[in-house]
Tab-separated table of C-alpha atoms in Angstrom:
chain	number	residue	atom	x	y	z
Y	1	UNK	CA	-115.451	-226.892	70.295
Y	2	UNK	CA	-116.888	-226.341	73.704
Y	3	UNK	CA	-114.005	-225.448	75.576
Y	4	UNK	CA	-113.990	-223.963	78.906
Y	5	UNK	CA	-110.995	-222.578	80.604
Y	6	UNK	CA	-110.009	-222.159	84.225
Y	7	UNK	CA	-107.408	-219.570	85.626
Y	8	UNK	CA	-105.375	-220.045	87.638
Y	9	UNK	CA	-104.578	-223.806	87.332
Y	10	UNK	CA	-103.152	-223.709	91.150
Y	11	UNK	CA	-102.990	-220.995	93.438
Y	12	UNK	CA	-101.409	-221.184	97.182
Y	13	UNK	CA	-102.951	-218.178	99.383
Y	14	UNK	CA	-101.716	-217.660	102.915
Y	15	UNK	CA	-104.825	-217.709	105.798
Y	16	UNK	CA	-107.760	-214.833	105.403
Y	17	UNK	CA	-106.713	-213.455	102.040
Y	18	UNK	CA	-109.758	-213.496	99.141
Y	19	UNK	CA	-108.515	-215.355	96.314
Y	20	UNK	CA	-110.576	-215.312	92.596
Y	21	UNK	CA	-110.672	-218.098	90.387
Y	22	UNK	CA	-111.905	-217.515	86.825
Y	23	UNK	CA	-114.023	-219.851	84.688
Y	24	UNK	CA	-114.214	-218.907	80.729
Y	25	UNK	CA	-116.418	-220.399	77.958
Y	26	UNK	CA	-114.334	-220.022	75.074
Y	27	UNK	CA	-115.930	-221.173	71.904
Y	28	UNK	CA	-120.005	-220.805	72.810
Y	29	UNK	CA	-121.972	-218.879	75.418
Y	30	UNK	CA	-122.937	-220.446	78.345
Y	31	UNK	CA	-126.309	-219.178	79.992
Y	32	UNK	CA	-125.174	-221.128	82.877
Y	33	UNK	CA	-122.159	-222.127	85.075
Y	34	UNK	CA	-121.840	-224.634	87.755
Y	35	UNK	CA	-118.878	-224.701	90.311
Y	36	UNK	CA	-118.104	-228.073	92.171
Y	37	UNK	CA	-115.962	-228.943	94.605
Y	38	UNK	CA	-113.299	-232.196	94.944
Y	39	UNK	CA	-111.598	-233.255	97.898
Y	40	UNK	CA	-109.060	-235.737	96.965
Y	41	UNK	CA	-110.054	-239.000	96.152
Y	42	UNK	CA	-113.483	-238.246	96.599
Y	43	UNK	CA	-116.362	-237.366	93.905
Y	44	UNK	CA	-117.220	-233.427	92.913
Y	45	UNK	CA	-120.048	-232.088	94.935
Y	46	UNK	CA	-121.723	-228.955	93.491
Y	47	UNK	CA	-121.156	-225.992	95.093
Y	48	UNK	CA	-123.664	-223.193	93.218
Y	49	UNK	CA	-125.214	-222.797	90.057
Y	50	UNK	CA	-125.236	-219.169	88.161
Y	51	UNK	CA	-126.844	-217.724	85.458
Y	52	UNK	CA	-125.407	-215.137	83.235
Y	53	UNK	CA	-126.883	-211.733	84.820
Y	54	UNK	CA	-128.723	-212.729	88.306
Y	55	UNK	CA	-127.628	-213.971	91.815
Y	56	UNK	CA	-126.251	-218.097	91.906
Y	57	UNK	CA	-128.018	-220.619	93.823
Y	58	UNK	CA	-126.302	-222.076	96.423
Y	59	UNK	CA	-126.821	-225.809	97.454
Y	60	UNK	CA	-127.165	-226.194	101.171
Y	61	UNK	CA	-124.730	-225.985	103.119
Y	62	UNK	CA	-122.518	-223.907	100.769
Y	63	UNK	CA	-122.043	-220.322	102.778
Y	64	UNK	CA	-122.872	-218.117	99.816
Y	65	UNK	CA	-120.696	-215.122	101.428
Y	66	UNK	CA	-117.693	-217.290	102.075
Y	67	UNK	CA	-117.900	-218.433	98.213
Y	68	UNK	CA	-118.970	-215.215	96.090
Y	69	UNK	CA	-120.286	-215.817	92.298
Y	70	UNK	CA	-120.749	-213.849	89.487
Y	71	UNK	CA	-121.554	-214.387	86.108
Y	72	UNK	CA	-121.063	-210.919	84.650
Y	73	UNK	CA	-121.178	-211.940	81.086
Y	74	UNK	CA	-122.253	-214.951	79.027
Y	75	UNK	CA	-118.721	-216.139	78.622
Y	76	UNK	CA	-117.132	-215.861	82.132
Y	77	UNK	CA	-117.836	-216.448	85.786
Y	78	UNK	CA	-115.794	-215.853	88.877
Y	79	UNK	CA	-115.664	-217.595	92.102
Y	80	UNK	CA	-114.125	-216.038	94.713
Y	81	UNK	CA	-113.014	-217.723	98.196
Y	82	UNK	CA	-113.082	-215.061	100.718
Y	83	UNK	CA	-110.890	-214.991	103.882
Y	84	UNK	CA	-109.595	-218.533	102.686
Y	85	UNK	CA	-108.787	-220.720	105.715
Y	86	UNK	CA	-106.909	-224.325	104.917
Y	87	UNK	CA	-109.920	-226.347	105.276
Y	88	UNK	CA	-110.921	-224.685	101.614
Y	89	UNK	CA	-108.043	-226.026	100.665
Y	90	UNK	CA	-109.753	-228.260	97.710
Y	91	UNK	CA	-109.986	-228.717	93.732
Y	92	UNK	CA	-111.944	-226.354	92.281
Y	93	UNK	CA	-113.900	-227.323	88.690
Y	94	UNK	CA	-116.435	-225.357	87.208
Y	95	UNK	CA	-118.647	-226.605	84.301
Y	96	UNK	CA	-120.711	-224.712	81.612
Y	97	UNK	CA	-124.077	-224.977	80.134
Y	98	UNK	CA	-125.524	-223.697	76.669
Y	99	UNK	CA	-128.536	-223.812	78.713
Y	100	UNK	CA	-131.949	-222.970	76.749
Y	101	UNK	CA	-132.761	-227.112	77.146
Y	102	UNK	CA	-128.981	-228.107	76.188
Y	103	UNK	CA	-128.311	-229.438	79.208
Y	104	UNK	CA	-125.014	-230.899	78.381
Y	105	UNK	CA	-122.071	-229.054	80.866
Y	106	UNK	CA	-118.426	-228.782	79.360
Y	107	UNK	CA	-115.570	-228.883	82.681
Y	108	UNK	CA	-112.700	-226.513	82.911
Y	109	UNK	CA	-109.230	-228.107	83.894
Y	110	UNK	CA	-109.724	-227.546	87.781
Y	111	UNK	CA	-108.238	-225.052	89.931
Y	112	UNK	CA	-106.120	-226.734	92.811
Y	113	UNK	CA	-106.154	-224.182	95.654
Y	114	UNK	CA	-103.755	-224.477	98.873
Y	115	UNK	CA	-104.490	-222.381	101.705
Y	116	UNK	CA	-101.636	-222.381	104.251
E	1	UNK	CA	-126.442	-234.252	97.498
E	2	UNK	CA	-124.988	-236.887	95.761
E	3	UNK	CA	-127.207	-239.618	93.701
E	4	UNK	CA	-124.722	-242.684	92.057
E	5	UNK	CA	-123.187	-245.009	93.856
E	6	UNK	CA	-120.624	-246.756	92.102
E	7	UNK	CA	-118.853	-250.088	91.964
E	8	UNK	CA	-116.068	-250.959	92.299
E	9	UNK	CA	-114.416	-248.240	94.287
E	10	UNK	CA	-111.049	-249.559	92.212
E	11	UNK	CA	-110.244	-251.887	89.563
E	12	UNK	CA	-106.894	-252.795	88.344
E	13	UNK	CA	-106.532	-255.076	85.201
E	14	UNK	CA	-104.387	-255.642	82.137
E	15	UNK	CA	-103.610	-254.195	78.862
E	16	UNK	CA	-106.007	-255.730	76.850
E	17	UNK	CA	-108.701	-256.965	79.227
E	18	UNK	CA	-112.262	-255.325	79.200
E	19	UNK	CA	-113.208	-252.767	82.570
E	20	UNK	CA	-116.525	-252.978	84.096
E	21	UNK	CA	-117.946	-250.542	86.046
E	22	UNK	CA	-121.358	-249.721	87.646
E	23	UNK	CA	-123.365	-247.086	88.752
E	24	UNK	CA	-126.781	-246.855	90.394
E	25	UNK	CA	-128.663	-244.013	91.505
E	26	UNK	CA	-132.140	-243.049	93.523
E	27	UNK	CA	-134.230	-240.961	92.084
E	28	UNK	CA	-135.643	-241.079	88.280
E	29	UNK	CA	-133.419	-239.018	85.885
E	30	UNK	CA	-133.517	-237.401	82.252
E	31	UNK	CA	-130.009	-238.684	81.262
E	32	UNK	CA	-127.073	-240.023	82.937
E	33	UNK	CA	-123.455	-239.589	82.038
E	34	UNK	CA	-119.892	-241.054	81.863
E	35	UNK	CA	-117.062	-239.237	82.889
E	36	UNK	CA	-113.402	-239.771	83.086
E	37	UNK	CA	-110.710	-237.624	85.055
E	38	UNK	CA	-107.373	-238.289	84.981
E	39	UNK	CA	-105.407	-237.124	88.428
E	40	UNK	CA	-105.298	-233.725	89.280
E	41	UNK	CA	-107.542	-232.813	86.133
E	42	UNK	CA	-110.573	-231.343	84.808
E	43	UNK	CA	-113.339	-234.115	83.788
E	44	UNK	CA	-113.403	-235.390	80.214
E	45	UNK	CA	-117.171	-236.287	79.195
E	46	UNK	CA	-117.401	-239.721	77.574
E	47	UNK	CA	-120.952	-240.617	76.947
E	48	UNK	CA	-124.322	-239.726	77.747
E	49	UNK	CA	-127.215	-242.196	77.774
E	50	UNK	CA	-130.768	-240.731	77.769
E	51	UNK	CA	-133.557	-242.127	80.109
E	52	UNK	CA	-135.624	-243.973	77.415
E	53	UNK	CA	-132.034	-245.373	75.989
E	54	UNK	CA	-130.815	-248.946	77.077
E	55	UNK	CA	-127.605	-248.865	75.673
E	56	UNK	CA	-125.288	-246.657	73.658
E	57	UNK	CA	-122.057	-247.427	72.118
E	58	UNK	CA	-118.595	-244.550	71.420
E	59	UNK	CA	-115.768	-246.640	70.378
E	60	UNK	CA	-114.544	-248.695	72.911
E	61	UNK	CA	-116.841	-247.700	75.223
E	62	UNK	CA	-120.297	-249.633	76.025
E	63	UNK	CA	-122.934	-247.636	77.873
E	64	UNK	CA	-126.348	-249.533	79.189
E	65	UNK	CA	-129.209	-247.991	81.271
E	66	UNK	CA	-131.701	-250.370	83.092
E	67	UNK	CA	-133.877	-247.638	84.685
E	68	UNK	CA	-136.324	-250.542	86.328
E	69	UNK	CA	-132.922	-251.118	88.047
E	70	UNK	CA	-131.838	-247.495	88.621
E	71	UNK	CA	-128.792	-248.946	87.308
E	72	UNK	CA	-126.143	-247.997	84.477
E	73	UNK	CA	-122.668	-250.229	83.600
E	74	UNK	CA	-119.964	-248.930	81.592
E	75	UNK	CA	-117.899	-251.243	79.903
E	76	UNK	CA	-114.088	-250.142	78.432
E	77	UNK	CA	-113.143	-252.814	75.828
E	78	UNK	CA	-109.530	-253.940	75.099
E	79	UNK	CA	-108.322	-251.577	77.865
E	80	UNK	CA	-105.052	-249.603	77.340
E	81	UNK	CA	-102.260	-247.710	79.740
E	82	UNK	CA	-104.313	-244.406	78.729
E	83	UNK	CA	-107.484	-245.802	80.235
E	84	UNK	CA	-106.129	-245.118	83.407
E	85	UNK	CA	-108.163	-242.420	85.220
E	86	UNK	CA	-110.848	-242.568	87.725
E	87	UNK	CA	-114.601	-242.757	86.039
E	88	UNK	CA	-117.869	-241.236	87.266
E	89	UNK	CA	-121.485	-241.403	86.628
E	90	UNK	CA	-123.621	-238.366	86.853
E	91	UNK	CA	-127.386	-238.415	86.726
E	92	UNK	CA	-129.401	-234.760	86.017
E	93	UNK	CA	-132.723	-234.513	86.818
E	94	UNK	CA	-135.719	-231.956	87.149
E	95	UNK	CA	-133.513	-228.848	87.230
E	96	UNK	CA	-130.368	-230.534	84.742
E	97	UNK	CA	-128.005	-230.018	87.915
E	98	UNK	CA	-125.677	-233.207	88.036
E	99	UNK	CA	-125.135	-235.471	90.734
E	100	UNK	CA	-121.876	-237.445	90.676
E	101	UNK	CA	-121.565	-241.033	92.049
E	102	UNK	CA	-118.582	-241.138	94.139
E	103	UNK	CA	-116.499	-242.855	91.406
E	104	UNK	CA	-113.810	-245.909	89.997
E	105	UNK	CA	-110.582	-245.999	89.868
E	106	UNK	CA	-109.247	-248.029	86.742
E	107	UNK	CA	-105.601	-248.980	86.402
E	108	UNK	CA	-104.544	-250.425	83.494
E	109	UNK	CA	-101.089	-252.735	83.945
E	110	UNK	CA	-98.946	-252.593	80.947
């Protein structure tokens, strides 16, 4: 159990196209999603926090209109990178909570994105 | 921002031999946790150690927590090949949002 997906797996976008990266619960609800971050060889840095249903809190520095979030339903959340530009070139994981004091987060597989 | 600190940055041993690894963070936590991610991959959890825990055991893996020290060790026992991965510690606190330590890199010689 607690399986969360991540689609797609890797994803090359040219220079100031959108691209959408998908993050699925697939065996329990998750009130709440997290999306991190990893350069290589370096640790994941949390990006934004959502909640099934309202806006996601950003952590500082993270523009919140370059990265867009949404958490339509209790099982999926969507990050999109807007007018990508290589330097979001990155590894993409997003993690997700049963919330309600379970504060255990199950990762997705990543999402290696290459902006050229 | 990021909490752990971890040590080593890499360690490289033999089939067989135990891995040590350490972590220490800043601020007082609710629980802190093991991960491992092999390259290119999603994180695998491995163990998490509540605050008022000193030490928790999952196979071959030996957790301990010395919160006077704002310190945690993770010990891999009779390492194999598959061990290979880099491992992270990740402390939540107040609002259950992690905070990853920057991480070890194990390899495991056959």
């Amino acid at each position: 159990g607690a399986v969360v997906s991540q689609h797609p797996s890797r994803v090359i976008c040219k220079s100031g196209t959108s691209v959408k990266i998908e993050c699925r619960s697939l065996d329990f609800q998750a009130t709440t999603m997290f999306w991190y971050r990893q350069f290589p060889k370096q640790s994941l840095m949390l990006m934004a926090t959502s909640n099934e249903g309202s806006k996601a809190t950003y952590e500082q520095g993270v523009e919140k209109d370059k990265f867009l979030i949404n958490h339509a339903s209790l099982t999926l959340s969507t990050l999109t990178v807007t007018s990508a530009h290589p330097e979001d070139s990155s590894f993409y994981i997003c993690s997700a909570s049963q919330g309600g004091g379970s504060f255990e987060q199950y990762f997705g597989p990543g999402t290696r994105l290459t902006v050229t | 921002s990021q909490q752990g600190e971890e040590d080593p940055q890499a360690l490289s041993i033999q089939e067989g031999e135990n891995a040590t690894m350490n972590c220490s963070y800043k601020t007082s936590i609710n629980n802190l946790q093991w991960y491992r991610q092999n390259s290119g991959r999603g994180l695998v959890h491995l163990i998490l150690i509540r605050s008022n825990e000193r030490e928790k055991h999952s196979g071959r893996l030996r957790v301990t927590l010395d919160t006077s020290k704002k310190s945690s060790s993770l010990l891999i026992t009779a390492s194999r090949a598959a061990d290979t991965a880099s491992y992270f510690c990740a402390t939540d606190a107040i609002d259950y949002k992690l905070s990853f330590g920057a991480g070890t890199t194990v390899t495991v010689r056959a």
